[in-house]
Amino acid sequence: MSKKMNFNAYISGTGFNIPERVVTNDELSNYMDTSHDWIVERTGIEERRYIDSEIGPSELSIPAVQMALKNANLQVQDIDFIIFATSTPDYYAPGSGCLLQNKMGFNNIGALDIRVQCSGFIYGLSIAEQYIKNGTYENILLVGSEVQSTAMDLTNRGRDVSVIFGDGAGAAIISKTTKDKGILSSHLHSEGKYAKELWLETPSSKKNPRVSSDMLKEGSQFLKMNGREVFKNAVKRFPEVIEECLNANDFNVNDIDLLIPHQANIRIIQMIQKKLNLETKKVYSNIQKYGNTTAASIPIALAEAYNDNLIKDNDLVVLAAFGSGFTWGSTIIKW
Ligand code: UT7
């Protein structure tokens, strides 16, 4: 009888790409009643990036994927499966993963889009983890990429949402190893009763036509958020799901070397840090530069933290996200 091998899934390469166009808080205050001081005080965001030509998340992700492949020492042909996390797909159909498969010349491998908004990268990691651990695939590309700027209402009506979000892309390669390292576990949650607290209504397949001039006049093509409700739930769910992944693996908060939370608001990040009693240097944040890039925020932060030598072999790294759905989750990794 053949002996069943045990495989682990580890992150073999990371990469990121952000558009060149910097949009400062002062620029936004030309379009709406807001100010640099208000945005910094309430969110920590100093600037974000917007695409400056008609490109979608598939194209935006290409340099991020190239960087991740290079860091993993792999070629396009080595990838067995694509998982593309985005809440702002290039088109309603087909998925951005298929577009990326063609644009980068991947083999005719599976390409799966997932739409779990800010939690997309965590959900994607958990899918990759299963395929690698059961021996199906050796190298999986996971992308988190977003073009949020085209869903921003840059008027007073949308100022509570539009000051937060930005565009960007991150990528990671998840690879097979027999070594004792990699993703230890992932923990996923949802609570759909809050769907309309952070949502984008148009286009909707319930409507015929899916988009009309009335809908555009109402602004239902823009992302809408009940910021206070989202904030309240986020500060509860983040510590909960971080504790959940620690408990599942018999660790405690002191064992964490680096926590990379989804970058939604610096005040949320500070509240998580305080609740868990973590040192500032153990909690990564780059929100000041990029704002909230939804599914791209964790892979961008992970790639930056890795490039800055903040992650070393054997470190315990925890990733955690919360967002529209509501969905939330965590992943715990022995690097
Ligand atoms: O990634 C997905 C998850 N998203 C999040 O986690 C976001 C969670 N929510 C938040 O980050 C915060 O709720 C916001 C940053 C969106 C808003 O901050 P807040 O401290 O919750 O402000 P608020 O909504 O309670 O509004 C306070 C005041 C209001 O004025 P009044 O009613 O007190 O007169 C708003 O109209 O601030 C006003 N306001 C603004 N003022 C200047 C709202 N947006 C702006 C703005 N500039 N951009």
PDB file of C-alpha atoms and ligand atoms in Angstrom, residues 32-35 38-39 42-43 118 159-161 163-165 198 225-231 234 262-265 267-268 292 294 322-324, ligand 1:
ATOM      1  CA  MET A  32     -15.928  67.658  -2.031  1.00  0.00           C
ATOM      2  CA  ASP A  33     -16.213  69.222   1.421  1.00  0.00           C
ATOM      3  CA  THR A  34     -13.416  67.441   3.191  1.00  0.00           C
ATOM      4  CA  SER A  35      -9.920  68.239   4.399  1.00  0.00           C
ATOM      5  CA  TRP A  38     -10.265  65.276   8.740  1.00  0.00           C
ATOM      6  CA  ILE A  39      -9.176  62.337   6.602  1.00  0.00           C
ATOM      7  CA  ARG A  42     -10.473  59.736  11.093  1.00  0.00           C
ATOM      8  CA  THR A  43      -8.684  57.217   8.864  1.00  0.00           C
ATOM      9  CA  CYS A 118     -11.840  42.746   1.699  1.00  0.00           C
ATOM     10  CA  ARG A 159     -17.380  61.752   0.682  1.00  0.00           C
ATOM     11  CA  ASP A 160     -17.630  59.267   3.561  1.00  0.00           C
ATOM     12  CA  VAL A 161     -16.656  56.407   1.202  1.00  0.00           C
ATOM     13  CA  VAL A 163     -11.818  59.319   0.829  1.00  0.00           C
ATOM     14  CA  ILE A 164     -11.009  55.789   1.963  1.00  0.00           C
ATOM     15  CA  PHE A 165     -10.595  53.589  -1.101  1.00  0.00           C
ATOM     16  CA  LEU A 198     -21.258  48.024   2.472  1.00  0.00           C
ATOM     17  CA  MET A 225     -21.125  52.216   3.184  1.00  0.00           C
ATOM     18  CA  ASN A 226     -22.584  52.709   6.621  1.00  0.00           C
ATOM     19  CA  GLY A 227     -19.175  53.515   8.074  1.00  0.00           C
ATOM     20  CA  ARG A 228     -20.148  53.411  11.751  1.00  0.00           C
ATOM     21  CA  GLU A 229     -21.814  49.981  11.477  1.00  0.00           C
ATOM     22  CA  VAL A 230     -18.851  48.566   9.554  1.00  0.00           C
ATOM     23  CA  PHE A 231     -16.424  50.048  12.083  1.00  0.00           C
ATOM     24  CA  ALA A 234     -14.799  45.271  12.420  1.00  0.00           C
ATOM     25  CA  HIS A 262      -6.611  44.419   6.249  1.00  0.00           C
ATOM     26  CA  GLN A 263      -5.907  48.137   5.838  1.00  0.00           C
ATOM     27  CA  ALA A 264      -9.303  49.818   6.254  1.00  0.00           C
ATOM     28  CA  ASN A 265      -8.785  52.542   8.841  1.00  0.00           C
ATOM     29  CA  ARG A 267      -8.198  53.598  14.080  1.00  0.00           C
ATOM     30  CA  ILE A 268      -9.465  50.033  13.516  1.00  0.00           C
ATOM     31  CA  ASN A 292      -8.099  50.819   1.531  1.00  0.00           C
ATOM     32  CA  THR A 294      -9.960  45.952  -0.532  1.00  0.00           C
ATOM     33  CA  PHE A 322     -13.001  42.117   7.615  1.00  0.00           C
ATOM     34  CA  GLY A 323     -15.273  43.694   5.034  1.00  0.00           C
ATOM     35  CA  SER A 324     -18.366  43.766   2.875  1.00  0.00           C
TER      36      SER A 324
HETATM   37  O1  UT7 B   1     -12.712  47.729   3.940  1.00  0.00           O
HETATM   38  C1  UT7 B   1     -14.037  47.547   4.306  1.00  0.00           C
HETATM   39  C2  UT7 B   1     -14.242  47.903   5.671  1.00  0.00           C
HETATM   40  N1  UT7 B   1     -14.421  49.322   5.813  1.00  0.00           N
HETATM   41  C3  UT7 B   1     -14.178  49.877   6.970  1.00  0.00           C
HETATM   42  O2  UT7 B   1     -13.713  49.201   7.850  1.00  0.00           O
HETATM   43  C4  UT7 B   1     -14.519  51.335   7.189  1.00  0.00           C
HETATM   44  C5  UT7 B   1     -15.132  51.500   8.544  1.00  0.00           C
HETATM   45  N2  UT7 B   1     -15.595  52.848   8.824  1.00  0.00           N
HETATM   46  C6  UT7 B   1     -14.787  53.931   8.912  1.00  0.00           C
HETATM   47  O3  UT7 B   1     -13.602  53.813   8.661  1.00  0.00           O
HETATM   48  C7  UT7 B   1     -15.365  55.225   9.392  1.00  0.00           C
HETATM   49  O4  UT7 B   1     -16.697  55.029   9.801  1.00  0.00           O
HETATM   50  C8  UT7 B   1     -15.327  56.383   8.357  1.00  0.00           C
HETATM   51  C9  UT7 B   1     -13.886  56.822   8.152  1.00  0.00           C
HETATM   52  C10 UT7 B   1     -15.943  55.948   7.064  1.00  0.00           C
HETATM   53  C11 UT7 B   1     -16.080  57.594   8.864  1.00  0.00           C
HETATM   54  O5  UT7 B   1     -15.531  58.027  10.070  1.00  0.00           O
HETATM   55  P1  UT7 B   1     -16.460  58.267  11.333  1.00  0.00           P
HETATM   56  O6  UT7 B   1     -15.582  58.744  12.391  1.00  0.00           O
HETATM   57  O7  UT7 B   1     -17.240  56.993  11.581  1.00  0.00           O
HETATM   58  O8  UT7 B   1     -17.393  59.420  10.828  1.00  0.00           O
HETATM   59  P2  UT7 B   1     -18.981  59.459  10.779  1.00  0.00           P
HETATM   60  O9  UT7 B   1     -19.492  58.657   9.641  1.00  0.00           O
HETATM   61  O10 UT7 B   1     -19.498  59.169  12.130  1.00  0.00           O
HETATM   62  O11 UT7 B   1     -19.207  60.993  10.439  1.00  0.00           O
HETATM   63  C12 UT7 B   1     -18.794  62.042  11.336  1.00  0.00           C
HETATM   64  C13 UT7 B   1     -19.038  63.356  10.641  1.00  0.00           C
HETATM   65  C14 UT7 B   1     -20.398  63.471   9.990  1.00  0.00           C
HETATM   66  O12 UT7 B   1     -20.859  64.788  10.151  1.00  0.00           O
HETATM   67  P3  UT7 B   1     -21.916  65.145  11.309  1.00  0.00           P
HETATM   68  O13 UT7 B   1     -23.112  64.288  11.017  1.00  0.00           O
HETATM   69  O14 UT7 B   1     -21.227  64.789  12.588  1.00  0.00           O
HETATM   70  O15 UT7 B   1     -22.126  66.604  11.102  1.00  0.00           O
HETATM   71  C15 UT7 B   1     -20.119  63.220   8.531  1.00  0.00           C
HETATM   72  O16 UT7 B   1     -21.058  63.834   7.667  1.00  0.00           O
HETATM   73  O17 UT7 B   1     -18.095  63.541   9.599  1.00  0.00           O
HETATM   74  C16 UT7 B   1     -18.767  63.851   8.364  1.00  0.00           C
HETATM   75  N3  UT7 B   1     -18.004  63.299   7.263  1.00  0.00           N
HETATM   76  C17 UT7 B   1     -16.969  63.946   6.703  1.00  0.00           C
HETATM   77  N4  UT7 B   1     -16.406  65.153   6.963  1.00  0.00           N
HETATM   78  C18 UT7 B   1     -15.348  65.503   6.224  1.00  0.00           C
HETATM   79  C19 UT7 B   1     -18.159  62.110   6.631  1.00  0.00           C
HETATM   80  N5  UT7 B   1     -17.226  61.972   5.675  1.00  0.00           N
HETATM   81  C20 UT7 B   1     -16.480  63.097   5.697  1.00  0.00           C
HETATM   82  C21 UT7 B   1     -15.378  63.547   4.952  1.00  0.00           C
HETATM   83  N6  UT7 B   1     -14.849  64.745   5.253  1.00  0.00           N
HETATM   84  N7  UT7 B   1     -14.823  62.819   3.969  1.00  0.00           N
END
